[in-house]
XYZ file of C-alpha atoms in Angstrom:
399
model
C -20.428 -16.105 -22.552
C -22.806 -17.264 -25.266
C -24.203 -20.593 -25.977
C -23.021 -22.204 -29.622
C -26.172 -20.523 -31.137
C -26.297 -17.700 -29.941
C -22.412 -16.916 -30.842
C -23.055 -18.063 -34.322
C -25.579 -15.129 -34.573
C -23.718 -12.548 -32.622
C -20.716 -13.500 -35.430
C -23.123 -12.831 -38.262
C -24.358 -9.693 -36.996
C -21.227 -8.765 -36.321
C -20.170 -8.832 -40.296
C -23.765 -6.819 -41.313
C -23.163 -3.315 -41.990
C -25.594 -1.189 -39.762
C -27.353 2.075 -40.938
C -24.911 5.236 -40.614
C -26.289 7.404 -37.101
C -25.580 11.005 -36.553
C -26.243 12.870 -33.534
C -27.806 16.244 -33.908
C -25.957 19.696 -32.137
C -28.563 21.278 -30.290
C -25.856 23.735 -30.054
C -27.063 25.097 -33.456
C -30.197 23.928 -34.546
C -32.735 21.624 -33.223
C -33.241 17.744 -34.426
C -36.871 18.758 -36.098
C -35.158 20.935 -38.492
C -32.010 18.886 -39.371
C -34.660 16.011 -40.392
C -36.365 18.688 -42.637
C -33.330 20.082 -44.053
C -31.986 16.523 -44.653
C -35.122 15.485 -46.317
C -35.128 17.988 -48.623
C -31.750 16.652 -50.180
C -34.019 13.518 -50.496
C -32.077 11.472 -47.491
C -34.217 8.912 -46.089
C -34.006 9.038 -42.438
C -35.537 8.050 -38.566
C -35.572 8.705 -35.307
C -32.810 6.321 -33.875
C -34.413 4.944 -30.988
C -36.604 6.237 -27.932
C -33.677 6.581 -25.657
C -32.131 9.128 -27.764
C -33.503 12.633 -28.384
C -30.601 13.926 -30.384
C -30.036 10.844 -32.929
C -31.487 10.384 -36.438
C -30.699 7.114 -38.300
C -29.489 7.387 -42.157
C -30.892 4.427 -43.876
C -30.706 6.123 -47.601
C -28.789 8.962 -48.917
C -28.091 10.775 -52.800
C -25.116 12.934 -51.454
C -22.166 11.882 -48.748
C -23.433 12.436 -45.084
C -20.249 14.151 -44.289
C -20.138 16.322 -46.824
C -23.482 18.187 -46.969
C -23.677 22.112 -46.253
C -25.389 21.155 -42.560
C -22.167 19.033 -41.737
C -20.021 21.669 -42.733
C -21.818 23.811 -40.533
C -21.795 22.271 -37.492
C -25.433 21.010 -37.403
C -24.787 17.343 -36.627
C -22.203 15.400 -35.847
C -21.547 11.702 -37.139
C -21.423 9.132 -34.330
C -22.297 5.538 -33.801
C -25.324 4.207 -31.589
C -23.466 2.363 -29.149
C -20.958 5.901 -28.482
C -23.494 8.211 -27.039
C -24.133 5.758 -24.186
C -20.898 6.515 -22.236
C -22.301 10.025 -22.121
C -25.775 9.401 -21.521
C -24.774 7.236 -18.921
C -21.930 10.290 -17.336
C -24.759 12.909 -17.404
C -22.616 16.258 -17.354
C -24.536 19.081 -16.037
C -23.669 22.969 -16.759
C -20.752 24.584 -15.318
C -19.012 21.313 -14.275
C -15.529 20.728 -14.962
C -15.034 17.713 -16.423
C -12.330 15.270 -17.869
C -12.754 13.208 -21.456
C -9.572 10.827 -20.903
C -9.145 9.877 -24.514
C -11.682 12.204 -26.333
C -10.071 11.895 -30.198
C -11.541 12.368 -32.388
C -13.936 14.464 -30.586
C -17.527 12.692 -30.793
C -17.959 12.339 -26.894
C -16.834 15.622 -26.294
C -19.045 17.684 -28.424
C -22.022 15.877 -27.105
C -20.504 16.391 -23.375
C -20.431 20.195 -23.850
C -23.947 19.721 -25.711
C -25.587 18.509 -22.700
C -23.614 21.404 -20.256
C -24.551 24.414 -22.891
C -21.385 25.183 -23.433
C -20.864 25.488 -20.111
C -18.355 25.019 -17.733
C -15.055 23.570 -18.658
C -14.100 20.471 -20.303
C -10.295 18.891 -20.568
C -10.323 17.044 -23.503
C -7.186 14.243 -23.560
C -5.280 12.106 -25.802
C -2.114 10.458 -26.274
C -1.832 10.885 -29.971
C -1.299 14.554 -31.377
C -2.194 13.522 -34.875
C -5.631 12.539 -34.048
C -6.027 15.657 -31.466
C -6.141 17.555 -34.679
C -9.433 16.394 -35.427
C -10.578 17.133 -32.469
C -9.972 20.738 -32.524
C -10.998 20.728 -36.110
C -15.052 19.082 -34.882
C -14.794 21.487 -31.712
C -14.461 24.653 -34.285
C -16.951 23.103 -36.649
C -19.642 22.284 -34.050
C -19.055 25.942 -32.356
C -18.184 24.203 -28.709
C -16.595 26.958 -26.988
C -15.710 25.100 -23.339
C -13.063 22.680 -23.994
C -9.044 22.919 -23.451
C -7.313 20.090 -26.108
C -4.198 18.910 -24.374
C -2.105 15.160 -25.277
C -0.581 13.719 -22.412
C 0.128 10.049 -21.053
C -3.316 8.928 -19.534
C -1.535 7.249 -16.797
C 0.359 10.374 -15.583
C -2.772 13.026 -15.538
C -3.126 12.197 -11.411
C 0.649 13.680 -10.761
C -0.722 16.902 -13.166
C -3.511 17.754 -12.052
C -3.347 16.284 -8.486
C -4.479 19.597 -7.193
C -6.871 20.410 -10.196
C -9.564 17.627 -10.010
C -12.339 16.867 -11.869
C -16.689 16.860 -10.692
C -17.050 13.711 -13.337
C -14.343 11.830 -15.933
C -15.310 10.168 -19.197
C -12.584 6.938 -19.745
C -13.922 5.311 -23.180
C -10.862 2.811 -23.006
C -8.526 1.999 -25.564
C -9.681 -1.534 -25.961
C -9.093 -4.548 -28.112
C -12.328 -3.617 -30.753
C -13.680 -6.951 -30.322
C -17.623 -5.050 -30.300
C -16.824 -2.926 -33.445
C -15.964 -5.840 -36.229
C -18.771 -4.265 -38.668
C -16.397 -1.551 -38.999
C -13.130 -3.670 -38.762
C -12.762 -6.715 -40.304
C -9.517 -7.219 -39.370
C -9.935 -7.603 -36.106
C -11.338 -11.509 -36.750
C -8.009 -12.505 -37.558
C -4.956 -10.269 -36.077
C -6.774 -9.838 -32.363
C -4.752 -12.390 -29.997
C -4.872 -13.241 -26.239
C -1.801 -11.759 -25.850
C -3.099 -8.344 -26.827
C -6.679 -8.819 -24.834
C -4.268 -9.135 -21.820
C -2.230 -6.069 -22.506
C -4.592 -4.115 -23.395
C -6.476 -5.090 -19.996
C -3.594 -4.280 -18.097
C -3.294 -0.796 -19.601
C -7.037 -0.187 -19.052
C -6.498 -0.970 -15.184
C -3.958 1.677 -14.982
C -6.021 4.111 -17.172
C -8.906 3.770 -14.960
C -6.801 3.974 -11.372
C -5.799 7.440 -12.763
C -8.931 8.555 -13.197
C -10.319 7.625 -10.044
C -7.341 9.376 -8.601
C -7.960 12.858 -10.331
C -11.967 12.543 -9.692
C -12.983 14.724 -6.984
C -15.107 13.289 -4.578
C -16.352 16.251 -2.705
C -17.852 17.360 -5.496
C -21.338 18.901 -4.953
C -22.730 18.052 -8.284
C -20.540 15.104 -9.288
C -18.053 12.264 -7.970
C -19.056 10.007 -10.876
C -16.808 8.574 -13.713
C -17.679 6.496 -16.716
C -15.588 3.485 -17.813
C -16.550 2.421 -21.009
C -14.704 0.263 -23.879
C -16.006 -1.328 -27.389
C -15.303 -4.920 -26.578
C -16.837 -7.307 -25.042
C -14.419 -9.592 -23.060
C -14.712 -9.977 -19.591
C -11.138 -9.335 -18.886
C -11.262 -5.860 -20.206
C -14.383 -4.999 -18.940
C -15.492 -6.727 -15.320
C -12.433 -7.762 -14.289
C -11.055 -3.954 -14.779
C -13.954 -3.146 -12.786
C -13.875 -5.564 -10.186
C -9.788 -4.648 -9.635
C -10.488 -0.452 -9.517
C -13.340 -1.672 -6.418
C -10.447 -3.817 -4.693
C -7.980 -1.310 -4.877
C -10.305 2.717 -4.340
C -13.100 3.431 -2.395
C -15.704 3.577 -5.143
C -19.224 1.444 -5.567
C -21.094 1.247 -8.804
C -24.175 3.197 -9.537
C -26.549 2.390 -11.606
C -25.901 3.635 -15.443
C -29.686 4.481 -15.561
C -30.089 3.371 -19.022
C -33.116 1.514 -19.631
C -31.620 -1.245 -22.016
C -28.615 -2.988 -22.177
C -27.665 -6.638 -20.345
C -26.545 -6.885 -16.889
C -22.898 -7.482 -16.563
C -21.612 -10.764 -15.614
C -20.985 -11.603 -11.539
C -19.640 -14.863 -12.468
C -17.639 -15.584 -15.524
C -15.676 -19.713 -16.002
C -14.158 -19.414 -12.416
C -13.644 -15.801 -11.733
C -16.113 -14.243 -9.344
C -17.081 -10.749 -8.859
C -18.494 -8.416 -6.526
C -22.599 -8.192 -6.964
C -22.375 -4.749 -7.637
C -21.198 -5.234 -11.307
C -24.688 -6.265 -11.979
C -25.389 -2.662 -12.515
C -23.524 -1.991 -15.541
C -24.781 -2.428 -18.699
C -23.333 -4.905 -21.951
C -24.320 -4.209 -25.544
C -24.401 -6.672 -27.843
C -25.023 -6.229 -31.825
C -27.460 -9.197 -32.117
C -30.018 -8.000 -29.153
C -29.615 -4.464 -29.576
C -28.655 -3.746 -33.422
C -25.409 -1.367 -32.254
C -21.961 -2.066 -31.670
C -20.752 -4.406 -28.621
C -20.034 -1.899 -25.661
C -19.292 -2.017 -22.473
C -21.035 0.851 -19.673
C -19.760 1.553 -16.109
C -20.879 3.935 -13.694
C -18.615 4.329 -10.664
C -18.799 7.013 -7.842
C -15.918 7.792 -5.640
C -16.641 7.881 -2.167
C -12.806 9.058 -0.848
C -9.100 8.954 -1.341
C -8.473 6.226 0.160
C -6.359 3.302 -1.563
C -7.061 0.107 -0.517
C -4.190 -1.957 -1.642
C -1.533 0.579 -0.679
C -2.925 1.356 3.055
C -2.793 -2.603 3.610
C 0.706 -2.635 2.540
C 1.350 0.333 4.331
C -0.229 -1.478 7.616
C 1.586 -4.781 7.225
C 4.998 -1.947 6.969
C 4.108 -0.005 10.442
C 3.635 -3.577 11.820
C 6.931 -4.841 10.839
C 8.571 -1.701 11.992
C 6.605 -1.723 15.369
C 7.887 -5.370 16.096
C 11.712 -4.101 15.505
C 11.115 -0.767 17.669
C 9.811 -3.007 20.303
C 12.621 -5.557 19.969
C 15.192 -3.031 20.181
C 14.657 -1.369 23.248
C 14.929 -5.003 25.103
C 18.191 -5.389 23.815
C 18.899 -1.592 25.250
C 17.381 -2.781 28.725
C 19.435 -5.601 28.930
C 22.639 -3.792 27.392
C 21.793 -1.135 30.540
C 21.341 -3.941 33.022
C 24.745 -5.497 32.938
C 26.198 -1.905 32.896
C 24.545 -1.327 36.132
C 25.705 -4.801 37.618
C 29.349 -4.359 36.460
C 29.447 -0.884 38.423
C 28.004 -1.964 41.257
C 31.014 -4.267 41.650
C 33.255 -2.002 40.850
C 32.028 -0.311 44.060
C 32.749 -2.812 46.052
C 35.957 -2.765 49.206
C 38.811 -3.691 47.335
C 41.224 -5.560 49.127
C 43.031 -3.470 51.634
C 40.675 -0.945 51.868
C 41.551 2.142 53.704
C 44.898 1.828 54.560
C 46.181 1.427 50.866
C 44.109 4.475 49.820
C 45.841 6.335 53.205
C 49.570 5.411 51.887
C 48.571 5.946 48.558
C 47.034 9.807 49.341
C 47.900 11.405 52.613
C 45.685 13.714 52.020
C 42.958 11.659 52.459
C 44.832 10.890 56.256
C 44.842 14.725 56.541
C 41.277 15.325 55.899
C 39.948 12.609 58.074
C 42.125 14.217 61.153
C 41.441 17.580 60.294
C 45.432 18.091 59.869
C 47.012 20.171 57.457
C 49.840 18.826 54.983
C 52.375 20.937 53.762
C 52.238 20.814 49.848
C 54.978 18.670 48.171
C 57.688 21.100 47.022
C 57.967 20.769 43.125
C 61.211 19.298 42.521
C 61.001 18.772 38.921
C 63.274 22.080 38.238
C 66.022 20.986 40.324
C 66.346 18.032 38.923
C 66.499 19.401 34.978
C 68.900 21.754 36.503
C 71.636 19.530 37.846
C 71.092 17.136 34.642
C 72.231 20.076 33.111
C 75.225 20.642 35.598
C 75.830 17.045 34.917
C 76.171 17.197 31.817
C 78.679 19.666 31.729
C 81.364 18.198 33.955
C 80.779 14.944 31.927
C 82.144 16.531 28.266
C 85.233 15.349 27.519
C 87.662 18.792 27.421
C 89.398 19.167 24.399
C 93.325 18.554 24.893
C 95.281 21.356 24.401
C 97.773 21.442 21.199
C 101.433 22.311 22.303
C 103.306 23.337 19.398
């Protein structure tokens, strides 16, 4: 990924605390005044960068940033560089409804329902109740009036809303934190393979849900966001490059003007070209947090890996179908061979039919036979008679 240098450098960078950001609510007041206002309580402050209209960097401060009478009011919202991306990137536009997959502690949301006016609706999910608190708590503070709070299971949201779906979904992964040391050290030492790995696998199911949920017929949208603060190739490309083998989606581009192309090639995994188009941050060429930016658009419901295993099922089933019936054919054959013996003379012919059934004599001479007199009465009758005489009489007792 980097040369021996260059990782030396990205490691340093890494450990430097960068200047606090905060990203102005245009729902409230405009980014002209909050600079003013700030000012005047003698913070020392600048634009953040050219791509950003909303964001003002802190680099001096007398009083806490989260704690001054704007804050409390809603006026701005604190939230790293490297965060407003994803959104950027996602583009809501009003009246949309849109999905925010794991939206605690509410940063990406606010600025989503900045950028549709309060507009429109937004489903704001997460796994963990305790932090959906402060997400309710920012939405009240910032006055966003759009967005439904609800904590389920990620991985479940395409069997509840599989006939609510969404015109574009925000998934900023849970992720391994391998771009975010400046903030935690800890990560250095306690971050193993083991967990890049299961947090990759997670991140593949995440992201299948959300292309599942992501309505495609959408007039105005069709397009998700995948985005995670790491930068390993196995939690970002390679989740990408499994979500295009296994939906019909393609990769847009993010249309962010910096950031590094993504890697098609990485040791000896390939990648389809397309990943080219989304966008790596790193903290040594673009003084911000290591992120990771993917823009996907859904082109249909189809599922790739599940209609080739449903193929390679019809075809095994066709095979038997068409085994089975020879078996029937032939079962049906030697039926139809062993009665047409059957029908053959037996030996004899017609005169052991004619003794056996003169009735048969009758018909064939056009004679009629009397009907055989039903004897069968008689003969109970003098088995009865017979019977009788054959008791032994009692003797009589002379006395």
């Amino acid at each position: 990924m980097f040369s021996p240098s260059e990782c030396l450098e990205f490691v340093d960078y890494s450990d430097k605390v960068r200047p606090m950001v905060i990203r102005t609510n245009t729902l409230k007041t405009r980014r002209k005044d909050l600079a003013l206002a700030l000012m005047k309580r003698g913070v020392s402050l600048d634009p953040l960068a050219n791509w950003s209209k909303v964001g003002l960097k802190i680099m001096e401060s007398p009083v806490p940033v989260g704690a001054t009478p704007e804050y409390l009011s809603g006026h701005y919202m604190l939230q790293s560089a490297a965060s407003m991306c994803p959104v950027l990137a996602l583009s809501p536009q009003p009246k949309e409804r849109v999905l925010d997959m794991s939206a605690a502690p509410g940063g990406k949301t606010s600025y989503i329902a900045q950028l549709m006016r309060n507009t429109g609706v937004i489903f704001a999910n997460d796994l963990r109740a305790d932090r959906q608190k402060a997400t309710v708590a920012n939405m009240h503070r910032l006055g966003v009036k759009n967005v439904i709070a609800c904590i389920h299971d990620g991985r479940k949201l395409s069997k509840l809303f599989s006939q609510f779906k969404f015109d574009r979904i925000l998934l900023d992964a849970p992720c391994s934190g391998l771009g975010v040391i400046s903030r935690d050290p800890s990560v250095k030492v306690q971050r193993t393979i083991a967990d890049v790995k299961k947090t990759a696998h997670l991140q593949k199911e995440l992201l299948l849900a959300a292309i599942d949920v992501l309505n495609h017929k959408s007039k105005t949208g069709g397009y998700m966001v995948y985005s995670t603060c790491s930068i390993s190739v196995a939690e970002n490309e390679e989740v990408v490059n499994y979500a295009l083998e296994k939906r019909d989606i393609k990769i847009v581009d993010t249309e962010l003007d910096f950031g590094t192309p993504a890697f098609t090639r990485y040791q000896q995994k390939r990648f389809h070209p397309s990943i080219s188009k989304t966008r790596r941050f790193y903290p040594h060429v673009h003084n911000m947090d290591g992120f990771y930016v993917a823009k996907i658009q859904k082109l249909s419901d189809k599922k790739k890996g599940e209609s080739e295993e449903k193929k390679t099922e019809t075809k095994k089933e066709g095979d038997e179908k068409q085994a089975i019936p020879k078996d029937n054919n032939d079962a049906t054959k030697q039926k139809q061979t062993s009665g047409k013996k059957k029908k053959g003379k037996r030996k004899g012919g017609k005169e052991k039919d004619e003794a056996a059934n003169p009735a048969r004599v009758a018909k064939r001479i056009k004679v009629s036979v009397p009907p055989k007199k039903n004897t069968s009465n008689k003969k109970k009758k003098d088995k009865k008679q017979n019977a009788k005489m054959t008791k032994p009489r009692r003797q009589k007792v002379v006395e």
